[in-house]
Coordinates of C-alpha atoms in Angstrom, one line a residue:
Chain B
X798 CA 32.4 -1.0 0.7
X799 CA 32.5 0.9 3.9
X800 CA 31.1 4.1 5.2
X801 CA 33.0 6.1 7.8
X802 CA 31.4 7.4 11.0
X803 CA 32.1 11.0 9.6
X804 CA 30.1 10.1 6.5
X805 CA 27.2 8.8 8.7
X806 CA 27.2 12.1 10.6
X807 CA 27.2 14.0 7.3
X808 CA 24.2 12.0 6.0
X809 CA 22.3 12.4 9.3
X810 CA 22.9 16.2 9.0
X811 CA 21.5 16.3 5.5
X812 CA 18.6 14.1 6.6
X813 CA 17.9 16.2 9.7
X814 CA 18.1 13.2 12.0
X815 CA 19.9 13.1 15.3
X816 CA 22.0 10.0 15.4
X817 CA 23.6 8.8 18.6
X818 CA 27.0 7.2 18.7
X819 CA 25.4 3.8 19.2
X820 CA 23.1 4.3 16.2
X821 CA 25.9 5.6 14.1
X822 CA 27.8 2.4 14.7
X823 CA 24.8 0.4 13.6
X824 CA 24.3 2.5 10.5
X825 CA 28.0 2.0 9.7
X826 CA 27.2 -1.8 9.5
X827 CA 23.7 -1.6 8.0
X828 CA 24.1 1.0 5.3
X829 CA 27.2 -0.5 3.5
X830 CA 25.4 -3.9 3.6
X831 CA 22.3 -2.5 1.9
X832 CA 24.3 -0.4 -0.5
X833 CA 26.5 -3.3 -1.5
X834 CA 23.4 -5.3 -2.2
X835 CA 21.9 -2.5 -4.2
X836 CA 25.1 -2.3 -6.4
X837 CA 24.1 -5.5 -8.2
X838 CA 22.4 -3.0 -10.4
X839 CA 25.8 -2.4 -11.9
X840 CA 25.8 -5.8 -13.6
X841 CA 23.6 -4.4 -16.4
X842 CA 24.9 -1.8 -18.8
X843 CA 22.3 1.0 -18.9
X844 CA 24.2 3.4 -21.1
X845 CA 21.9 5.4 -23.3
X846 CA 18.7 4.3 -21.5
X847 CA 16.4 7.1 -20.7
X848 CA 15.6 7.2 -16.9
X849 CA 12.0 6.5 -16.2
X850 CA 10.4 8.9 -13.7
X851 CA 6.7 8.1 -14.3
X852 CA 5.4 4.6 -14.9
X853 CA 3.5 5.8 -18.0
X854 CA 5.9 8.5 -19.0
X855 CA 3.1 11.0 -18.5
X856 CA 4.2 14.6 -17.9
X857 CA 2.8 17.0 -15.4
X858 CA -0.7 18.1 -16.2
X859 CA -1.0 21.9 -16.3
X860 CA -4.1 23.9 -15.3
X861 CA -5.3 27.5 -15.6
X862 CA -3.6 29.8 -13.1
X863 CA -6.7 30.6 -11.1
X864 CA -7.5 30.6 -7.4
X865 CA -9.2 27.4 -6.4
X866 CA -8.4 27.2 -2.7
X867 CA -9.7 29.6 -0.1
X868 CA -7.7 30.8 2.9
X869 CA -7.8 28.1 5.6
X870 CA -4.9 29.2 7.8
X871 CA -6.6 28.9 11.1
X872 CA -7.7 25.4 10.2
X873 CA -4.3 24.3 9.1
X874 CA -2.7 25.8 12.1
X875 CA -5.0 24.1 14.5
X876 CA -2.8 21.0 14.2
X877 CA 0.5 22.9 14.5
X878 CA 2.6 22.4 17.7
X879 CA 2.9 26.1 18.4
X880 CA 1.5 29.2 16.7
X881 CA 0.9 32.9 17.6
X882 CA -1.1 35.5 15.7
X883 CA -1.2 33.2 12.6
X884 CA 2.5 32.5 12.7
X885 CA 4.3 29.3 13.3
X886 CA 6.6 29.6 16.4
X887 CA 10.1 28.1 16.4
X888 CA 13.1 28.7 18.8
X889 CA 14.8 32.0 18.3
X890 CA 17.0 32.1 15.2
X891 CA 18.6 35.5 15.5
X892 CA 19.9 36.7 18.9
Chain V
X140 CA -23.7 -11.7 8.3
X141 CA -20.0 -11.7 8.1
X142 CA -19.9 -14.4 5.5
X143 CA -22.2 -12.6 3.0
X144 CA -20.8 -11.0 -0.1
X145 CA -21.1 -7.3 -0.7
X146 CA -23.9 -8.0 -3.2
X147 CA -25.7 -10.1 -0.7
X148 CA -25.3 -7.4 2.0
X149 CA -26.7 -4.8 -0.4
X150 CA -29.7 -7.0 -1.2
X151 CA -30.3 -7.6 2.5
X152 CA -30.2 -3.8 3.1
X153 CA -32.5 -3.1 0.2
X154 CA -35.0 -5.8 1.3
X155 CA -34.9 -4.6 4.9
X156 CA -33.6 -8.0 6.2
X157 CA -31.3 -5.9 8.3
X158 CA -30.4 -2.2 8.6
X159 CA -27.0 -0.6 8.1
X160 CA -27.0 0.2 11.8
X161 CA -27.5 -3.5 12.7
X162 CA -24.8 -4.5 10.2
X163 CA -22.4 -1.9 11.5
X164 CA -23.0 -2.9 15.1
X165 CA -22.4 -6.5 14.1
X166 CA -19.0 -5.7 12.7
X167 CA -18.1 -3.4 15.6
X168 CA -18.7 -6.2 18.0
X169 CA -16.4 -8.5 16.0
X170 CA -13.7 -5.8 16.0
X171 CA -14.0 -5.7 19.8
X172 CA -13.9 -9.5 20.1
X173 CA -10.7 -9.7 18.1
X174 CA -8.7 -6.8 19.5
X175 CA -5.8 -9.1 20.2
X176 CA -5.0 -9.1 16.5
X177 CA -4.2 -5.4 16.8
X178 CA -5.7 -4.7 13.3
X179 CA -7.1 -1.3 14.2
X180 CA -5.4 1.9 15.4
X181 CA -8.6 3.8 15.8
X182 CA -12.1 2.3 16.2
X183 CA -14.8 4.7 15.1
X184 CA -17.9 3.1 16.6
X185 CA -19.9 6.3 17.3
X186 CA -19.3 7.9 14.0
X187 CA -19.9 4.6 12.2
X188 CA -23.4 4.3 13.8
X189 CA -24.1 7.9 12.8
X190 CA -23.1 7.2 9.2
X191 CA -25.1 4.0 9.2
X192 CA -28.2 5.9 10.3
X193 CA -27.7 8.3 7.3
X194 CA -27.2 5.3 5.0
X195 CA -30.5 3.7 6.3
X196 CA -32.3 7.0 5.5
X197 CA -30.8 7.0 2.0
X198 CA -31.8 3.4 1.5
X199 CA -35.4 4.1 2.7
X200 CA -35.6 7.1 0.3
X201 CA -34.4 5.0 -2.6
X202 CA -31.2 7.2 -3.1
X203 CA -28.6 4.4 -2.8
X204 CA -25.9 2.6 -4.7
X205 CA -24.3 -0.8 -4.4
X206 CA -22.2 0.2 -1.4
X207 CA -24.7 2.4 0.6
X208 CA -24.8 1.2 4.1
X209 CA -21.9 -1.3 3.7
X210 CA -19.2 -1.0 6.5
X211 CA -15.5 -0.8 5.6
X212 CA -12.2 -0.1 7.2
X213 CA -9.7 2.5 6.0
X214 CA -5.9 2.0 6.2
X215 CA -4.7 4.7 8.5
X216 CA -2.8 6.3 5.7
X217 CA -5.9 8.1 4.3
X218 CA -6.5 11.6 5.7
X219 CA -9.8 11.9 7.4
X220 CA -11.2 14.9 9.3
X221 CA -13.0 12.6 11.7
X222 CA -10.6 11.0 14.1
X223 CA -6.8 10.9 13.8
X224 CA -4.6 9.8 10.9
X225 CA -1.4 8.3 12.3
X226 CA 0.1 6.4 9.4
X227 CA 1.4 4.0 12.1
X228 CA 3.8 6.6 13.4
X229 CA 4.5 8.4 16.6
X230 CA 5.1 11.4 14.4
X231 CA 1.4 11.7 13.6
X232 CA 0.0 10.2 16.8
X233 CA -1.9 13.4 17.5
X234 CA -2.7 14.4 13.9
X235 CA -6.2 15.3 12.8
X236 CA -6.2 15.9 9.1
X237 CA -7.7 19.2 8.0
X238 CA -9.3 17.6 4.9
X239 CA -10.5 14.2 3.6
X240 CA -8.6 12.1 1.1
X241 CA -10.4 11.8 -2.2
X242 CA -10.8 8.0 -1.6
X243 CA -12.4 8.8 1.8
X244 CA -14.7 11.4 0.2
X245 CA -15.7 9.1 -2.7
X246 CA -16.6 6.2 -0.4
X247 CA -18.5 8.5 1.9
X248 CA -20.5 9.7 -1.1
X249 CA -21.1 6.1 -2.0
X250 CA -22.7 5.7 1.4
X251 CA -20.0 3.4 3.0
X252 CA -19.8 3.3 6.8
X253 CA -16.2 3.7 8.2
X254 CA -15.6 1.3 11.1
X255 CA -12.1 2.5 11.9
X256 CA -8.6 3.1 10.7
X257 CA -6.3 0.1 10.4
X258 CA -2.8 -0.6 11.6
X259 CA 0.1 -0.6 9.3
X260 CA 3.9 -0.4 9.0
X261 CA 5.0 3.1 9.8
X262 CA 4.5 5.3 6.8
X263 CA 3.8 2.1 4.8
X264 CA 7.5 1.1 5.0
X265 CA 7.6 -2.6 5.6
X266 CA 6.4 -6.0 4.5
X267 CA 5.2 -7.4 7.8
X268 CA 3.2 -4.8 9.7
X269 CA 5.7 -5.1 12.5
X270 CA 7.1 -1.6 12.1
X271 CA 4.1 0.2 13.7
X272 CA 4.3 2.6 16.6
X273 CA 1.1 0.8 17.8
X274 CA 2.6 -2.6 17.9
X275 CA 2.6 -5.5 15.4
X276 CA -0.5 -6.8 13.7
X277 CA -1.2 -10.6 14.1
X278 CA -2.3 -13.0 11.4
X279 CA -5.7 -14.6 12.2
X280 CA -4.5 -17.9 10.6
X281 CA -1.7 -18.1 13.1
X282 CA -1.2 -15.3 15.6
X283 CA 2.6 -16.0 15.8
X284 CA 2.8 -15.1 12.1
X285 CA 2.8 -11.7 10.4
X286 CA -0.1 -10.7 8.3
X287 CA 2.2 -9.1 5.7
X288 CA 2.5 -5.4 5.1
X289 CA 2.3 -2.7 4.9
X290 CA -1.5 -2.8 4.8
X291 CA -1.6 -5.7 7.3
X292 CA -4.4 -4.3 9.5
X293 CA -6.7 -3.9 6.5
X294 CA -6.0 -7.4 5.3
X295 CA -6.6 -8.8 8.8
X296 CA -9.8 -6.8 9.2
X297 CA -11.3 -8.5 6.1
X298 CA -9.7 -12.0 6.8
X299 CA -11.0 -12.1 10.4
X300 CA -14.4 -10.9 9.2
X301 CA -14.2 -7.7 11.1
X302 CA -15.1 -5.7 8.0
X303 CA -16.5 -6.8 4.6
X304 CA -14.2 -4.5 2.7
X305 CA -11.1 -2.4 3.4
X306 CA -8.9 0.1 1.6
X307 CA -5.1 -0.3 1.3
X308 CA -2.1 1.1 -0.5
X309 CA 0.5 -0.7 -2.5
X310 CA 4.0 0.8 -3.1
X311 CA 5.9 -2.5 -3.6
X312 CA 3.3 -5.1 -2.7
X313 CA 1.6 -3.7 0.3
X314 CA -1.9 -4.8 -0.8
X315 CA -1.1 -8.0 -2.6
X316 CA 1.4 -9.6 -0.1
X317 CA -0.9 -9.1 2.9
X318 CA -3.9 -10.3 0.9
X319 CA -1.8 -13.5 0.1
X320 CA -0.7 -14.0 3.7
X321 CA -4.3 -13.6 5.0
X322 CA -6.2 -15.6 2.4
X323 CA -8.2 -12.8 0.8
X324 CA -8.4 -10.9 -2.5
X325 CA -6.4 -7.6 -2.9
X326 CA -5.9 -5.5 -6.0
X327 CA -3.2 -3.0 -6.8
X328 CA -4.6 -0.8 -9.6
X329 CA -2.8 0.9 -12.5
X330 CA -0.7 3.9 -11.3
X331 CA -3.1 6.9 -11.7
X332 CA -6.3 4.8 -11.6
X333 CA -7.1 6.0 -8.0
X334 CA -6.4 9.4 -6.7
X335 CA -3.5 9.8 -4.2
X336 CA -4.9 13.1 -2.9
X337 CA -4.9 12.9 0.9
X338 CA -3.0 9.6 1.0
X339 CA 0.1 10.1 3.1
X340 CA 3.1 9.9 0.7
X341 CA 5.8 7.3 0.9
X342 CA 7.3 6.9 -2.6
X343 CA 5.1 9.1 -4.9
X344 CA 6.0 7.5 -8.3
X345 CA 5.0 4.0 -6.9
X346 CA 2.2 4.6 -4.4
X347 CA -1.3 3.5 -5.4
X348 CA -4.5 2.8 -3.4
X349 CA -6.7 -0.3 -3.9
X350 CA -9.3 -2.6 -2.5
X351 CA -9.3 -5.6 -0.2
X352 CA -12.3 -8.0 -0.1
X353 CA -13.2 -11.6 0.4
X354 CA -13.7 -12.1 -3.3
X355 CA -12.9 -10.5 -6.7
X356 CA -16.5 -9.4 -7.0
X357 CA -16.4 -7.6 -3.7
X358 CA -13.2 -5.9 -4.8
X359 CA -14.8 -4.9 -8.1
X360 CA -17.5 -3.0 -6.2
X361 CA -15.0 -1.2 -4.0
X362 CA -12.6 -0.4 -6.9
X363 CA -15.5 1.0 -8.9
X364 CA -16.2 3.5 -6.1
X365 CA -12.6 4.4 -5.5
X366 CA -11.5 4.9 -9.1
X367 CA -11.6 7.9 -11.4
X368 CA -10.0 11.2 -12.4
X369 CA -9.2 13.7 -9.7
X370 CA -8.1 17.2 -10.4
X371 CA -6.3 17.4 -7.1
X372 CA -3.8 14.6 -7.9
X373 CA -1.6 15.7 -10.8
X374 CA -0.7 12.0 -11.5
X375 CA -4.2 10.8 -11.6
X376 CA -5.1 9.6 -15.1
X377 CA -8.2 10.8 -17.0
X378 CA -9.3 7.4 -18.2
X379 CA -12.9 6.1 -18.3
X380 CA -13.8 3.8 -15.4
X381 CA -15.5 0.6 -16.6
X382 CA -18.4 -0.8 -14.6
X383 CA -16.1 -3.5 -13.0
X384 CA -18.8 -5.8 -11.5
X385 CA -20.4 -6.2 -14.9
X386 CA -17.2 -7.3 -16.6
X387 CA -16.6 -10.5 -14.6
X388 CA -18.7 -13.0 -16.4
X389 CA -16.8 -13.2 -19.7
X390 CA -15.3 -16.6 -20.7
X391 CA -11.5 -17.0 -20.5
X392 CA -11.4 -19.2 -23.6
X393 CA -8.5 -18.3 -25.8
X394 CA -6.9 -15.9 -23.4
X395 CA -3.1 -16.3 -23.3
X396 CA -1.6 -16.7 -19.8
X397 CA 2.2 -16.1 -19.5
X398 CA 4.1 -18.0 -16.9
X399 CA 7.4 -16.2 -16.2
X400 CA 10.4 -18.5 -15.6
X401 CA 11.8 -16.0 -13.2
X402 CA 8.8 -16.3 -10.8
X403 CA 9.3 -20.1 -10.6
X404 CA 13.0 -20.3 -10.0
X405 CA 15.0 -20.9 -6.8
X406 CA 13.6 -19.4 -3.6
X407 CA 10.1 -20.5 -4.4
X408 CA 8.6 -22.8 -1.7
X409 CA 7.9 -26.2 -3.4
X410 CA 4.5 -26.4 -1.8
X411 CA 3.6 -22.9 -3.2
X412 CA 4.7 -24.2 -6.6
X413 CA 2.3 -27.1 -6.4
X414 CA -0.6 -24.8 -5.8
X415 CA 0.5 -22.6 -8.7
X416 CA 0.7 -25.6 -11.0
X417 CA -2.9 -26.5 -10.0
X418 CA -4.1 -23.0 -10.8
X419 CA -2.3 -23.1 -14.1
X420 CA -4.0 -26.5 -14.9
X421 CA -7.3 -24.9 -14.1
X422 CA -6.7 -22.0 -16.5
X423 CA -5.8 -24.5 -19.2
X424 CA -9.0 -26.4 -18.6
X425 CA -10.9 -23.2 -19.0
X426 CA -9.5 -22.8 -22.4
X427 CA -6.6 -20.5 -21.7
X428 CA -3.4 -20.9 -23.7
X429 CA -0.4 -21.3 -21.4
X430 CA 2.9 -19.8 -22.6
X431 CA 6.2 -19.7 -20.9
X432 CA 7.7 -16.2 -20.9
X433 CA 10.8 -14.4 -19.7
X434 CA 11.0 -11.2 -17.5
X435 CA 14.8 -11.1 -17.6
X436 CA 15.4 -8.1 -15.4
X437 CA 13.3 -9.4 -12.4
X438 CA 16.3 -9.8 -10.1
X439 CA 17.3 -6.1 -10.6
X440 CA 13.8 -5.0 -9.6
X441 CA 14.3 -5.2 -5.9
X442 CA 17.5 -3.1 -5.6
X443 CA 16.1 -0.6 -8.2
X444 CA 12.8 -0.4 -6.3
X445 CA 14.5 0.2 -2.9
X446 CA 16.7 2.9 -4.3
X447 CA 13.7 4.7 -5.8
X448 CA 11.5 4.2 -2.8
X449 CA 14.1 5.3 -0.3
X450 CA 15.1 8.3 -2.3
X451 CA 11.5 9.4 -2.7
X452 CA 10.7 8.7 0.9
X453 CA 13.7 10.8 2.1
X454 CA 12.3 13.7 0.1
X455 CA 8.6 13.2 1.0
X456 CA 9.3 12.8 4.8
X457 CA 11.3 16.0 4.9
X458 CA 7.9 17.7 5.6
X459 CA 7.9 16.4 9.1
X460 CA 9.8 19.2 10.8
X461 CA 8.1 19.7 14.1
X462 CA 6.9 23.1 13.0
X463 CA 3.6 22.8 11.0
X464 CA 2.1 19.6 12.2
X465 CA 3.0 16.3 13.9
X466 CA 5.4 15.6 16.8
X467 CA 7.6 18.3 18.3
X468 CA 10.4 17.5 20.8
X469 CA 10.3 19.0 24.2
X470 CA 12.3 22.2 24.9
X471 CA 14.3 22.5 21.7
X472 CA 17.5 24.4 22.2
X473 CA 17.5 25.9 18.7
X474 CA 16.0 25.4 15.3
X475 CA 18.6 22.7 14.4
X476 CA 17.8 20.8 17.6
X477 CA 14.1 21.2 17.0
X478 CA 14.3 19.5 13.5
X479 CA 16.8 16.9 14.5
X480 CA 15.3 15.7 17.7
X481 CA 11.6 16.0 16.6
X482 CA 12.4 13.7 13.7
X483 CA 14.7 11.3 15.6
X484 CA 12.3 10.9 18.5
X485 CA 9.2 10.3 16.4
X486 CA 10.4 8.2 13.5
X487 CA 10.9 4.4 14.0
X488 CA 14.1 2.5 13.1
X489 CA 13.1 1.3 9.6
X490 CA 11.8 4.8 8.6
X491 CA 15.1 6.4 9.7
X492 CA 17.1 3.7 7.9
X493 CA 15.3 4.4 4.7
X494 CA 15.6 8.2 5.1
X495 CA 19.3 7.8 5.7
X496 CA 19.9 5.6 2.6
X497 CA 17.6 7.7 0.5
X498 CA 19.5 10.9 1.5
X499 CA 22.8 9.2 0.8
X500 CA 21.6 8.0 -2.7
X501 CA 20.5 11.6 -3.6
X502 CA 23.5 13.4 -2.2
X503 CA 26.1 15.1 -4.3
X504 CA 28.3 12.6 -6.2
X505 CA 26.0 9.6 -5.8
X506 CA 22.8 10.6 -7.7
X507 CA 23.9 9.0 -11.0
X508 CA 25.2 5.8 -9.4
X509 CA 22.0 5.2 -7.5
X510 CA 18.8 7.1 -8.3
X511 CA 19.5 7.6 -12.0
X512 CA 20.7 4.0 -12.4
X513 CA 17.6 2.7 -10.7
X514 CA 15.4 4.8 -12.9
X515 CA 17.2 3.4 -16.0
X516 CA 16.6 -0.2 -14.7
X517 CA 13.0 0.8 -14.1
X518 CA 12.6 1.4 -17.8
X519 CA 14.2 -2.0 -18.6
X520 CA 11.7 -3.7 -16.3
X521 CA 8.8 -1.8 -17.8
X522 CA 10.0 -2.8 -21.3
X523 CA 10.1 -6.5 -20.2
X524 CA 6.4 -6.2 -19.4
X525 CA 5.5 -4.3 -22.6
X526 CA 7.2 -7.0 -24.6
X527 CA 5.4 -9.8 -22.7
X528 CA 2.0 -8.1 -23.1
X529 CA 2.4 -8.1 -26.9
X530 CA 1.9 -11.9 -26.7
X531 CA -0.1 -12.6 -23.5
X532 CA -3.2 -11.3 -21.8
X533 CA -2.1 -12.2 -18.3
X534 CA 1.0 -13.0 -16.4
X535 CA 0.4 -15.6 -13.6
X536 CA 2.7 -16.6 -10.7
X537 CA 2.9 -16.7 -7.0
X538 CA 2.3 -13.5 -5.0
X539 CA 5.1 -14.4 -2.5
X540 CA 7.9 -17.0 -2.4
X541 CA 6.4 -18.6 0.8
X542 CA 3.4 -18.2 3.1
X543 CA 3.4 -15.9 6.1
X544 CA 6.6 -15.9 8.2
X545 CA 6.8 -15.6 11.9
X546 CA 6.8 -12.3 13.8
X547 CA 10.4 -11.3 14.6
X548 CA 11.8 -13.8 12.0
X549 CA 13.1 -11.2 9.5
X550 CA 13.0 -8.0 11.5
X551 CA 16.7 -7.8 12.1
X552 CA 17.8 -8.4 8.6
X553 CA 16.6 -5.7 6.2
X554 CA 17.8 -7.3 3.0
X555 CA 16.0 -10.6 3.7
X556 CA 12.9 -8.7 4.5
X557 CA 13.2 -6.8 1.2
X558 CA 13.6 -10.0 -0.7
X559 CA 10.2 -11.2 0.4
X560 CA 8.8 -8.7 -2.1
X561 CA 10.5 -10.2 -5.1
X562 CA 7.3 -11.0 -7.1
X563 CA 5.3 -7.9 -6.3
X564 CA 7.8 -5.1 -6.8
X565 CA 8.2 -5.1 -10.6
X566 CA 4.5 -4.3 -11.0
X567 CA 4.9 -1.0 -9.1
X568 CA 7.9 0.0 -11.1
X569 CA 6.0 -0.6 -14.4
X570 CA 2.8 1.0 -13.0
X571 CA 0.6 -1.9 -14.1
X572 CA -2.2 -3.5 -12.2
X573 CA -2.1 -6.9 -10.4
X574 CA -4.4 -8.9 -8.1
X575 CA -3.6 -11.5 -5.5
X576 CA -6.2 -14.2 -4.9
X577 CA -6.1 -17.2 -2.5
X578 CA -5.3 -20.5 -4.2
X579 CA -4.3 -22.9 -1.4
X580 CA -3.6 -23.5 2.2
X581 CA -0.3 -25.0 3.3
X582 CA 0.3 -26.0 7.0
X583 CA -2.6 -23.9 8.0
X584 CA -1.4 -20.7 6.2
X585 CA -3.0 -19.3 3.0
X586 CA -1.1 -19.3 -0.3
X587 CA -1.8 -16.5 -2.9
X588 CA -1.4 -16.3 -6.6
X589 CA -0.8 -13.1 -8.4
X590 CA -2.3 -12.2 -11.8
X591 CA -0.7 -9.3 -13.6
X592 CA -2.3 -7.3 -16.4
X593 CA -1.4 -4.4 -18.7
X594 CA -2.2 -0.8 -17.9
X595 CA -5.9 -0.2 -17.1
X596 CA -6.8 -3.8 -17.4
X597 CA -8.2 -4.2 -13.9
X598 CA -11.5 -5.5 -15.5
X599 CA -9.6 -8.3 -17.1
X600 CA -7.8 -9.2 -13.9
X601 CA -11.1 -9.2 -11.9
X602 CA -12.7 -11.3 -14.7
X603 CA -10.1 -14.0 -14.4
X604 CA -10.1 -13.9 -10.6
X605 CA -13.9 -14.1 -10.5
X606 CA -14.0 -17.1 -12.9
X607 CA -11.4 -18.9 -10.7
X608 CA -13.4 -18.1 -7.6
X609 CA -16.6 -19.5 -9.3
X610 CA -14.8 -22.8 -9.8
X611 CA -12.9 -23.0 -6.4
X612 CA -13.6 -22.2 -2.8
X613 CA -10.2 -21.1 -1.4
X614 CA -11.6 -17.5 -1.1
X615 CA -14.4 -18.7 1.1
X616 CA -12.1 -20.2 3.7
X617 CA -12.2 -18.4 7.0
X618 CA -9.4 -18.6 9.6
X619 CA -10.3 -21.2 12.3
X620 CA -11.9 -19.5 15.3
X621 CA -13.2 -16.6 13.3
X622 CA -16.3 -18.2 11.7

């Protein structure tokens, strides 16, 4: 199997990773290699087998809808790269 | 002091033969003397001495448990408000967690003293501890060799006697494989036995925290303190926690030990096989019944595991966006540039490779062929174990196909690196517990054997491991130059 450079660029966009031309070339070699190896999964017929998401097939535990956490905004924002008046700052989105 | 067991250390503290401050300073000095191994990302000397003073007070006042005043090292994947939590990544190089992981909290309550945070593969992605932003960790048995990974720093901390105990995490073998490569004992508990709250996520349906120690008994004490239900981790199981250290003296007579054909097939180093055969002979002498079993889907476990792990990692690591915490690129041109460059500049090559493959596997049109298929195979693997455990108490085999490999040997070939996890990975897919214990030394490098048990049978595993360690001395071997 092969993966085109366009596909590599599309995946990198979905993954929010900047990929240089040189890296894209490397991925075009690495990824098909790994994916071809992964495809040995196809040698077993899994039709009708329920996919297993949790090792003990446990489902999500629910709790009462009550407030358990207090507001700790300033604490959490103390590790943010850039904040102002309690808001996270990012480059301008709308001109 | 460094050769004493946890129980002996606790007795020494209780009888005032030494204080926790003295003990802590002793291990801090050893950490400094062996910095070339690169086992620690952060040394926490000052805080450790402070914690040790508190522990000494508790011991004097009689308010202490089996771990009060005992130093340990945390893998740098556990969030701690004290000091930084890097997960081996440039992305979190400046990150100070706003809260403590449950494991950290529980061990603090037990009175443990934290010596530092240990080096690891970035975001726990690796089998050699070479993928760290802070440089590779070295194996104390041979500094040209890897210590295994991803919890390599924790394994080295215990093996080189820089800490009596250490925490680790295991997603596909990241406790057991480094334990085997470093000649110590490491246990991966049942999924849900130990809380994942505050443990930086890699592949959430596989990740589990566990203990490293010189012996099964030492691990039993640490596991005891780490385990238990936690409301803050929705996958943590509400199951009673046995008093592990009291469960280790039972006889193994009549226990059935399954030997899987698939773990002794091609690829296994003949010398490793010899040590396995000796361990099996020992079990038989102890009165165990040895049975050959089949785990027919073993070869599918690695591809299925990597698809699941990479898909879950691509999702989990989407939180690193350069906005809320972690690394941000300089002068982003726009929001798109901020996301893309922050992530590309701060993630290492292996992390990016896994995010790319995971993203591909989850993208439109490929989900069924990869993620769903892998989850179906996961069920087949789990059913193999269920079937085996109808007839056997234990499954025994090697932890790894060969002893530690050389630094740089497999780093350019991802698939070969992934294959070194062949015996450990199925256990994570099935969510069952397993322990690796030393059972030989070949050409100066330790050999580990893996004992696998059914869900929540950590006590049985530790029982077997302890009995083996009562009869053998492999676990007491210290790497030359570190006595």
